Short mmCIF file of C-alpha atoms and ligand atoms in Angstrom, two decimals:
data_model
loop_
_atom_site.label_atom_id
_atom_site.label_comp_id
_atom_site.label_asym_id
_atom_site.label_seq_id
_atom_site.Cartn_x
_atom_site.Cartn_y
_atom_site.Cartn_z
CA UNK A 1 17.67 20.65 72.03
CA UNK A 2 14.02 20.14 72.08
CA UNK A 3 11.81 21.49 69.50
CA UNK A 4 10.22 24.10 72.08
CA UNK A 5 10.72 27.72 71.40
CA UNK A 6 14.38 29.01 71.09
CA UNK A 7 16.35 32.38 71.46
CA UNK A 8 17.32 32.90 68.43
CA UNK A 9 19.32 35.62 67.06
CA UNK A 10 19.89 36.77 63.82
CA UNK A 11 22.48 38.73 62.01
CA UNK A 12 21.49 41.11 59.27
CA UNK A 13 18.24 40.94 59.44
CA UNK A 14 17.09 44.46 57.91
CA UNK A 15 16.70 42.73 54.55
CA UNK A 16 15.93 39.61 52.24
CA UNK A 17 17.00 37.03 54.08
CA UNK A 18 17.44 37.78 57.49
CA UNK A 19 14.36 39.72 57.35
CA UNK A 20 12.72 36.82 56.48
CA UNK A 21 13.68 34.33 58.63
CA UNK A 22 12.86 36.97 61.74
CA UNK A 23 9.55 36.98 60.37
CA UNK A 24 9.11 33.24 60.32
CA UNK A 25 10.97 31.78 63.31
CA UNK A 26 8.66 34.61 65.58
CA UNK A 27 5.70 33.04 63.89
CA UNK A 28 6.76 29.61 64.49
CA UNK A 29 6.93 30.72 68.42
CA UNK A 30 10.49 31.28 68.62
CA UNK A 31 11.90 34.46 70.70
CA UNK A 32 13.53 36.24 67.99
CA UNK A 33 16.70 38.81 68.66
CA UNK A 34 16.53 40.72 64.95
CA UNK A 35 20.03 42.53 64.55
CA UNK A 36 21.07 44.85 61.90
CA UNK A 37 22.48 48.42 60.86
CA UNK A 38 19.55 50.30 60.31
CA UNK A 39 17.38 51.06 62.87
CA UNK A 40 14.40 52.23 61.08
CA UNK A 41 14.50 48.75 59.17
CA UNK A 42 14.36 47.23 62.66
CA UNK A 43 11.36 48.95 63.77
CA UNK A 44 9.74 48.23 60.62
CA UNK A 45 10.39 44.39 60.98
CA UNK A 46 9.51 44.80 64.81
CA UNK A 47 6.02 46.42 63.99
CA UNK A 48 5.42 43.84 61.33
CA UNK A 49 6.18 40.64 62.96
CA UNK A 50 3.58 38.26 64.82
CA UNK A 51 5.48 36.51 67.98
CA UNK A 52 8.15 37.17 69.84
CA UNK A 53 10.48 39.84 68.38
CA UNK A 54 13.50 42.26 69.93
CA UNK A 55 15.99 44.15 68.13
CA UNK A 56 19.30 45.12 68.76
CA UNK A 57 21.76 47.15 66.40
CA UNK A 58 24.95 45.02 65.24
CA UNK A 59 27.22 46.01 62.63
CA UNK A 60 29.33 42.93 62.33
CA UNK A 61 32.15 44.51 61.39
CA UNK A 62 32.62 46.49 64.77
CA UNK A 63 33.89 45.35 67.46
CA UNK A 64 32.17 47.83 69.91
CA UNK A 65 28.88 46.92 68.53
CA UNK A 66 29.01 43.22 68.95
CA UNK A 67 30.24 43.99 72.53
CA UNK A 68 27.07 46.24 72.76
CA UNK A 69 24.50 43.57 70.93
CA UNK A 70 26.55 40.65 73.59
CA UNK A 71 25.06 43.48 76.59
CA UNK A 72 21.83 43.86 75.02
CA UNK A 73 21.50 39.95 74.59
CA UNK A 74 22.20 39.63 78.37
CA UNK A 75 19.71 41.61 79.24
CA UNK A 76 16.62 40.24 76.96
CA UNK A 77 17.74 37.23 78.29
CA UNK A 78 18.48 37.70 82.16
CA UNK A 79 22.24 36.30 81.45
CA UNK A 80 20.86 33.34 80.16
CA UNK A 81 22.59 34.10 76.84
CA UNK A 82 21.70 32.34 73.14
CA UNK A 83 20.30 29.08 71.97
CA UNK A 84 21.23 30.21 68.56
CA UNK A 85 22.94 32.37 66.18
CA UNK A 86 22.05 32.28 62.89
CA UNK A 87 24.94 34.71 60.95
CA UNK A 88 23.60 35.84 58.02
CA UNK A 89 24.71 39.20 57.35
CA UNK A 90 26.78 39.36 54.15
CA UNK A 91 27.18 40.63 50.63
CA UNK A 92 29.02 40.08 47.03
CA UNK A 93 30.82 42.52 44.81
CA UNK A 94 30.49 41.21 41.43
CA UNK A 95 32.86 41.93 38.74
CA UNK A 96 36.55 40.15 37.22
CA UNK A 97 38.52 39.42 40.21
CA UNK A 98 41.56 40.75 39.01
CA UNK A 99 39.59 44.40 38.93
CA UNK A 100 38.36 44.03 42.08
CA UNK A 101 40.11 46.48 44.36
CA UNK A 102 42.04 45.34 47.80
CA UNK A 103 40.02 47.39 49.85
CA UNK A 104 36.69 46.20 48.07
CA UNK A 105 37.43 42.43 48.90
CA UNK A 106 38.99 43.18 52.21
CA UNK A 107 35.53 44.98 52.83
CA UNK A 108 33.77 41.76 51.97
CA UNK A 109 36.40 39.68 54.28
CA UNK A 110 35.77 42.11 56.56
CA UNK A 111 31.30 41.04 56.84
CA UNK A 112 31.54 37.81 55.35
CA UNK A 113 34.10 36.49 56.88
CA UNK A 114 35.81 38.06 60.09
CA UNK A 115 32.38 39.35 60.78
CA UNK A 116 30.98 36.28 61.08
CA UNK A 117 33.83 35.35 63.23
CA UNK A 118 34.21 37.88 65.74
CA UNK A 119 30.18 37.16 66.29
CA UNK A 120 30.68 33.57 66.65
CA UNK A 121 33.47 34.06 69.10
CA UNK A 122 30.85 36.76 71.03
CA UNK A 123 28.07 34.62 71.74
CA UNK A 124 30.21 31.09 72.09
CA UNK A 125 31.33 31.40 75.57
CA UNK A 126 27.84 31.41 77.07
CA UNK A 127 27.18 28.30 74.87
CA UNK A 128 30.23 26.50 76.10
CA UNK A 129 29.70 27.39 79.78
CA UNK A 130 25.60 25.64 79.75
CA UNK A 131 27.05 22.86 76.80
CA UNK A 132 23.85 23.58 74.67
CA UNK A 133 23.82 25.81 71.74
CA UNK A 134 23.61 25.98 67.99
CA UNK A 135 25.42 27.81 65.12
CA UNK A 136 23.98 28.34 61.67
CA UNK A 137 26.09 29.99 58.83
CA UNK A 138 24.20 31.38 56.01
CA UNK A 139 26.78 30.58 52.94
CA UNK A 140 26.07 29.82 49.81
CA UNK A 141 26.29 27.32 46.96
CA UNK A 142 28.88 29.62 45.98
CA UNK A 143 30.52 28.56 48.77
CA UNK A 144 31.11 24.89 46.89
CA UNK A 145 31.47 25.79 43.01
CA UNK A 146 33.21 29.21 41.49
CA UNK A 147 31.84 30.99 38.74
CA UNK A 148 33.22 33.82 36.57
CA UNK A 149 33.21 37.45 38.33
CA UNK A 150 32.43 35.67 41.79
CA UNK A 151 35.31 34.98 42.56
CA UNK A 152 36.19 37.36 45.61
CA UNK A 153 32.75 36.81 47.09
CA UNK A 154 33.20 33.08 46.42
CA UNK A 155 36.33 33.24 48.21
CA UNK A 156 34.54 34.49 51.28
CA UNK A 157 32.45 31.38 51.56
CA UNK A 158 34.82 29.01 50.73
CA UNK A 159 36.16 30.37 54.03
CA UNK A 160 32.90 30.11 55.95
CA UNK A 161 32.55 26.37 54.42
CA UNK A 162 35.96 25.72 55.68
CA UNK A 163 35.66 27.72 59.23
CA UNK A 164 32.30 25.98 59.58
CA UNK A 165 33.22 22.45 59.50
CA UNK A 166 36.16 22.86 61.48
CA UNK A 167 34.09 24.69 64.08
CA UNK A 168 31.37 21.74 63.85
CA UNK A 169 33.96 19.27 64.93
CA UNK A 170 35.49 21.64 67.99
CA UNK A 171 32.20 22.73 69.36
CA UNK A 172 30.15 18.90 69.39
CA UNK A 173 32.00 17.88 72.62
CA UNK A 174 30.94 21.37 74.16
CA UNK A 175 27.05 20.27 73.10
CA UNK A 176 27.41 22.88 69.98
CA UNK A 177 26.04 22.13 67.05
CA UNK A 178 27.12 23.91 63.58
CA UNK A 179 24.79 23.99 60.53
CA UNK A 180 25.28 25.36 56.86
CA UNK A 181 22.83 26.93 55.14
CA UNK A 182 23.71 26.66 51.28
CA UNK A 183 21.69 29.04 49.34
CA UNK A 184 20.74 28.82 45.58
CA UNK A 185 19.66 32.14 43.79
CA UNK A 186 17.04 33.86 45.97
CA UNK A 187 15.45 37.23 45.29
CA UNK A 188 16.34 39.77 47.75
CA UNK A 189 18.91 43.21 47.39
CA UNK A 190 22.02 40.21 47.18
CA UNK A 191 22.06 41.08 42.92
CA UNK A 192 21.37 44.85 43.89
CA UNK A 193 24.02 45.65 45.82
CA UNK A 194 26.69 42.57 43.67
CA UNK A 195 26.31 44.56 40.42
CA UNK A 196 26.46 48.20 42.08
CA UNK A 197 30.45 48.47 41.62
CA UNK A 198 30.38 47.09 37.85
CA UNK A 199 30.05 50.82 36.48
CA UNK A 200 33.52 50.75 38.09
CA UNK A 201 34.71 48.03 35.15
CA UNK A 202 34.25 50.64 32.80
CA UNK A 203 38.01 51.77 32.71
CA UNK A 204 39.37 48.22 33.07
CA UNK A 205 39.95 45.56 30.13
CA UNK A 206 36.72 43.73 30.28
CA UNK A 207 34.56 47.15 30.11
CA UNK A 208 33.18 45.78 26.98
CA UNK A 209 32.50 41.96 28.28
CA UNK A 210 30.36 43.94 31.71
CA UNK A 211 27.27 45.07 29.66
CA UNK A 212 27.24 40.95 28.11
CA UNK A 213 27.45 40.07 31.88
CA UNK A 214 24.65 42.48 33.52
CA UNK A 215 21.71 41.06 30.39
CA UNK A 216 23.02 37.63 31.45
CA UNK A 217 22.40 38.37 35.29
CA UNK A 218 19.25 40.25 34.62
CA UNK A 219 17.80 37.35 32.43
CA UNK A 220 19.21 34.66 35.37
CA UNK A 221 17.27 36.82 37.89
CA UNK A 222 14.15 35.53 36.69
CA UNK A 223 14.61 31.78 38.15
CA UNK A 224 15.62 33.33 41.74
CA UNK A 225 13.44 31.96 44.14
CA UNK A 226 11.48 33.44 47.44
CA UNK A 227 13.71 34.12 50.85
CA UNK A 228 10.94 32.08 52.53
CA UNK A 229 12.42 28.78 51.09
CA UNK A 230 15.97 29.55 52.87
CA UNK A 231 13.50 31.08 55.94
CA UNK A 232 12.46 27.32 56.25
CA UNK A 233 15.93 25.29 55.76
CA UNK A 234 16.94 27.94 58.71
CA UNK A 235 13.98 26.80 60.50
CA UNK A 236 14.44 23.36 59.69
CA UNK A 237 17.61 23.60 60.97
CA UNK A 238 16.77 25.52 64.11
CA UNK A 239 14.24 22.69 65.33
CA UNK A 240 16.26 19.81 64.60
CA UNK A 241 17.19 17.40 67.54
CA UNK A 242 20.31 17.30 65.62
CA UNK A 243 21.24 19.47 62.73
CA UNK A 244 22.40 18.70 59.32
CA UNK A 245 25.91 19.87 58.35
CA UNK A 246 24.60 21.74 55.51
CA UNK A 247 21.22 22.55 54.23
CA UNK A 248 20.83 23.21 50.70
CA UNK A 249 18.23 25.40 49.06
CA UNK A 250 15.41 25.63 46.90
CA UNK A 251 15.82 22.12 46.08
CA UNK A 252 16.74 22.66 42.46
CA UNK A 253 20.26 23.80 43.80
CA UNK A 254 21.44 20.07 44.62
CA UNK A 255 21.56 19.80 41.09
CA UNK A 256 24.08 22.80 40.07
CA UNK A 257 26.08 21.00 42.88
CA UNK A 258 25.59 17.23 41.60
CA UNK A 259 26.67 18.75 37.98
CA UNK A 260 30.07 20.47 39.42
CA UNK A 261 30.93 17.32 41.38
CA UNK A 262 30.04 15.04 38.13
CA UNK A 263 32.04 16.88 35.59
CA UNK A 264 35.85 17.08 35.16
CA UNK A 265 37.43 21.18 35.65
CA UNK A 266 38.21 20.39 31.59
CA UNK A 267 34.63 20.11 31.10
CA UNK A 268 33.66 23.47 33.13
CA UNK A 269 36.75 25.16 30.89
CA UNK A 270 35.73 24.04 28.32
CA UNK A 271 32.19 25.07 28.96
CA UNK A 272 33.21 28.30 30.35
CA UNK A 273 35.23 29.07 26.93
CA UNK A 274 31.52 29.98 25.24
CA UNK A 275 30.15 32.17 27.57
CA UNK A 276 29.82 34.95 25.55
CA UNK A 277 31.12 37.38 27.94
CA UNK A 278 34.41 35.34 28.38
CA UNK A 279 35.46 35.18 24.87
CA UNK A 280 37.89 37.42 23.38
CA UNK A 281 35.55 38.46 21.11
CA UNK A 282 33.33 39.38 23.97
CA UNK A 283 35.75 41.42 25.34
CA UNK A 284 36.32 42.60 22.45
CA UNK A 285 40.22 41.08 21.73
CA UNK A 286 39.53 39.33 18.88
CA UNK A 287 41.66 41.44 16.19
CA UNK A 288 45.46 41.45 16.52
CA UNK A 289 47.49 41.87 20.00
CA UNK A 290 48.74 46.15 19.88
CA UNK A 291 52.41 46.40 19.69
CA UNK A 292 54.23 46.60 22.91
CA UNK A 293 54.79 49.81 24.11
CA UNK A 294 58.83 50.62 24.70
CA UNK A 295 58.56 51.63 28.57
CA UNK A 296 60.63 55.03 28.62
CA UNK A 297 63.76 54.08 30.57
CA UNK A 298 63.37 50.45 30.69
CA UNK A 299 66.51 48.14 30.97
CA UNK A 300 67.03 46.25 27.04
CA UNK A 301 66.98 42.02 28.44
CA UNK A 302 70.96 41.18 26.90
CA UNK A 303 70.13 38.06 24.87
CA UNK A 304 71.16 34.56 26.30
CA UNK A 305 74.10 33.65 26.25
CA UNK A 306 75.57 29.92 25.96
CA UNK A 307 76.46 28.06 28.32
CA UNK A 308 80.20 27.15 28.91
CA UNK A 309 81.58 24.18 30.38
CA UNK A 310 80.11 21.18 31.35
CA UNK A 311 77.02 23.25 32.81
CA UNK A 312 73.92 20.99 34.28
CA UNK A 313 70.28 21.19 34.37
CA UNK A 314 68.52 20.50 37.69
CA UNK A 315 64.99 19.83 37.56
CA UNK A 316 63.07 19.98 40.90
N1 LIG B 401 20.38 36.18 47.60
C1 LIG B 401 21.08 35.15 47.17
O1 LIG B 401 20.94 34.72 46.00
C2 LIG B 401 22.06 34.48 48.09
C3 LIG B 401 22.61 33.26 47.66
C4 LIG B 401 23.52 32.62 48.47
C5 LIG B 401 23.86 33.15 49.70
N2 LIG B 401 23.32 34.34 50.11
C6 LIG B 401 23.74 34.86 51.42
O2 LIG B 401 22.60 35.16 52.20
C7 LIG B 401 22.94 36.14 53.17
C8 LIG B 401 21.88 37.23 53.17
O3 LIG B 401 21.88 37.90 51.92
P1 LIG B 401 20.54 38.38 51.20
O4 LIG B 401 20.42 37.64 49.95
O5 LIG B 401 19.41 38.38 52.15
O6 LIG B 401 20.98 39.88 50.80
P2 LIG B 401 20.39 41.29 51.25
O7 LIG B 401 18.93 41.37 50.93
O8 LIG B 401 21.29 42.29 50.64
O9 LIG B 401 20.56 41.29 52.83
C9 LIG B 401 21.82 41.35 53.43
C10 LIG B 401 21.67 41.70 54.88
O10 LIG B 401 22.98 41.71 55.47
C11 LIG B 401 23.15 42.95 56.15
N3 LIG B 401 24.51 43.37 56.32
C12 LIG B 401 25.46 43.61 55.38
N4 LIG B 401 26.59 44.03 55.97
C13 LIG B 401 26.36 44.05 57.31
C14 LIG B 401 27.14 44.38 58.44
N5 LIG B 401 28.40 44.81 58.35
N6 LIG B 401 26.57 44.25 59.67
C15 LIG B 401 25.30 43.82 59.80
N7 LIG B 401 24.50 43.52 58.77
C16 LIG B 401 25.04 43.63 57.54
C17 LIG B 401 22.36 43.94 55.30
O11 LIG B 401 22.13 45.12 56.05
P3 LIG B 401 22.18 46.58 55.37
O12 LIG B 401 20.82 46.76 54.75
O13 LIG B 401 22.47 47.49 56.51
O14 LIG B 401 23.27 46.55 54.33
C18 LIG B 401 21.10 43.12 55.06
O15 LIG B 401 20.26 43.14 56.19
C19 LIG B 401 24.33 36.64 52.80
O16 LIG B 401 25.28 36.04 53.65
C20 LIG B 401 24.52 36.16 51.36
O17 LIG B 401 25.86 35.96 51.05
C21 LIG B 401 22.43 35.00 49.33
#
């Protein structure tokens, strides 16, 4: 691909982001296709934007809509179809992932990852038919180290690193290229909507670690940088004759990456193990274990008994 303008279009783009990089790929003379849930955000973006800009409502989590936004994209482009989608639509609920309810993390499965999917597989057949086109997956640095209460949103873009790099090696022969975007922290309503289902920890054993976590996040929310650097790794990766596998950004975040590659998982534990809203005092366990409570009914364990005989011990 040449560095002339592109059809580009972009998932979740009502906010941070998305929003963002509508705003700057139009300027830079690309035709923009903005996408999102809420139309009024659209319009908004629309009316605001210098260049090039359509919109079309996707929810990537229904089927009938991406088969509607697949229509829509025909017809802004007279059949010609996409040069790129850039999926960016997604979201973390924050919180210890053993509280974190199945439908909660099935929801975030549901955007992150099927989403993401079931848009890909959309928009790929017109790509494969003209053997030109380019995928870019917005996924994170979480997507390459864990940390504590992350872990079902983590999960989610493990999975995108993983579906991405498989897809990068299926779609080059097809003239497809697939690009990572690996975001650091970056101010937009991510942390909003991540800490909105902590009030549900209240009832759970690590109620009293939750407040520790939220000052921690609020202080860390200070050193989150502007959507417009990830705007321009999505540009940068847009324009390339040929795309990087994975573009990480603001710089800064190589670092956090180069740290988790250089030290062993019994550093991080050990590490981890003084985070003040991981410790047992932090949670608030630090006095003695409460005695079991006899479960009404429950069978008594018979003690165990010796073996007889020349019994053996397998180990496998
Ligand atoms: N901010 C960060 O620190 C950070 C770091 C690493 C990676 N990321 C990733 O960057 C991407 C964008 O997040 P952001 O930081 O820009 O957060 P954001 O400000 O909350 O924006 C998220 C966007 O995704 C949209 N979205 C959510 N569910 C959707 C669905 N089912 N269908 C269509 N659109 C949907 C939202 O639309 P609604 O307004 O309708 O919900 C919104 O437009 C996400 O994939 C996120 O995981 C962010």
């Amino acid at each position: 691909m040449s560095n002339s303008s592109k059809i580009v279009l972009i998932t979740g783009a009502t906010a941070g982001i998305g929003r963002m990089t509508a705003l700057h790929l139009a300027k830079l003379g690309h035709h923009v296709i903005a996408t999102g849930r809420k139309p009024a955000e659209l319009a908004k973006l629309a009316a605001e934007a210098t260049g090039h800009v359509d919109t079309l409502l996707l929810d990537v989590t229904s089927l009938a809509s991406i088969t509607a936004a697949v229509e829509g994209v025909d017809k802004l482009t007279g059949g010609k179809g996409l040069d790129v989608l850039v999926n960016n639509a997604g979201f973390g609920t924050l919180g210890p992932t053993s509280e974190i309810s199945d439908a909660e993390m099935r929801r975030q499965y549901e955007t992150n990852v099927f989403g993401l999917m079931n848009v890909t597989r959309a928009f790929l057949p017109k790509m494969m038919e003209r053997r030109a086109g380019r995928i870019i997956n917005v996924s994170s640095v979480g997507g390459r180290i864990t940390l504590p209460y992350f872990g079902a949103y983590n999960s989610t873009k493990y999975a995108v690193e993983a579906l991405s790099d498989s897809l990068r090696y299926e779609l080059r022969p097809f003239g497809i290229d697939v690009a990572m975007i690996e975001p650091g922290l970056i101010r937009t309503n991510f942390e909003a909507t991540a800490v909105a289902n902590l009030g549900a920890m209240a009832t759970t054993p690590y109620a009293k670690a939750v407040g520790k976590y939220e000052e921690m996040s609020k202080m860390a929310d200070k050193f989150a940088a502007n959507p417009i650097v990830i705007a321009k790794a999505i540009a940068r990766a847009v324009n390339a004759r040929r795309p990087a596998a994975r573009y990480v950004a603001p710089f800064s975040t190589n670092f956090v990456i180069l740290f988790a590659r250089m030290f062993p998982t019994r550093m991080w534990d050990w590490a981890m193990r003084r985070v003040g809203y991981l410790t047992a005092k932090g949670l608030g366990l630090d006095g003695a274990a409460p005695a079991p409570v006899a479960t009404p009914g429950a069978l008594a364990v018979p003690p165990p008994t010796k073996p007889t005989g020349s019994a053996r011990v397998s180990a496998n």
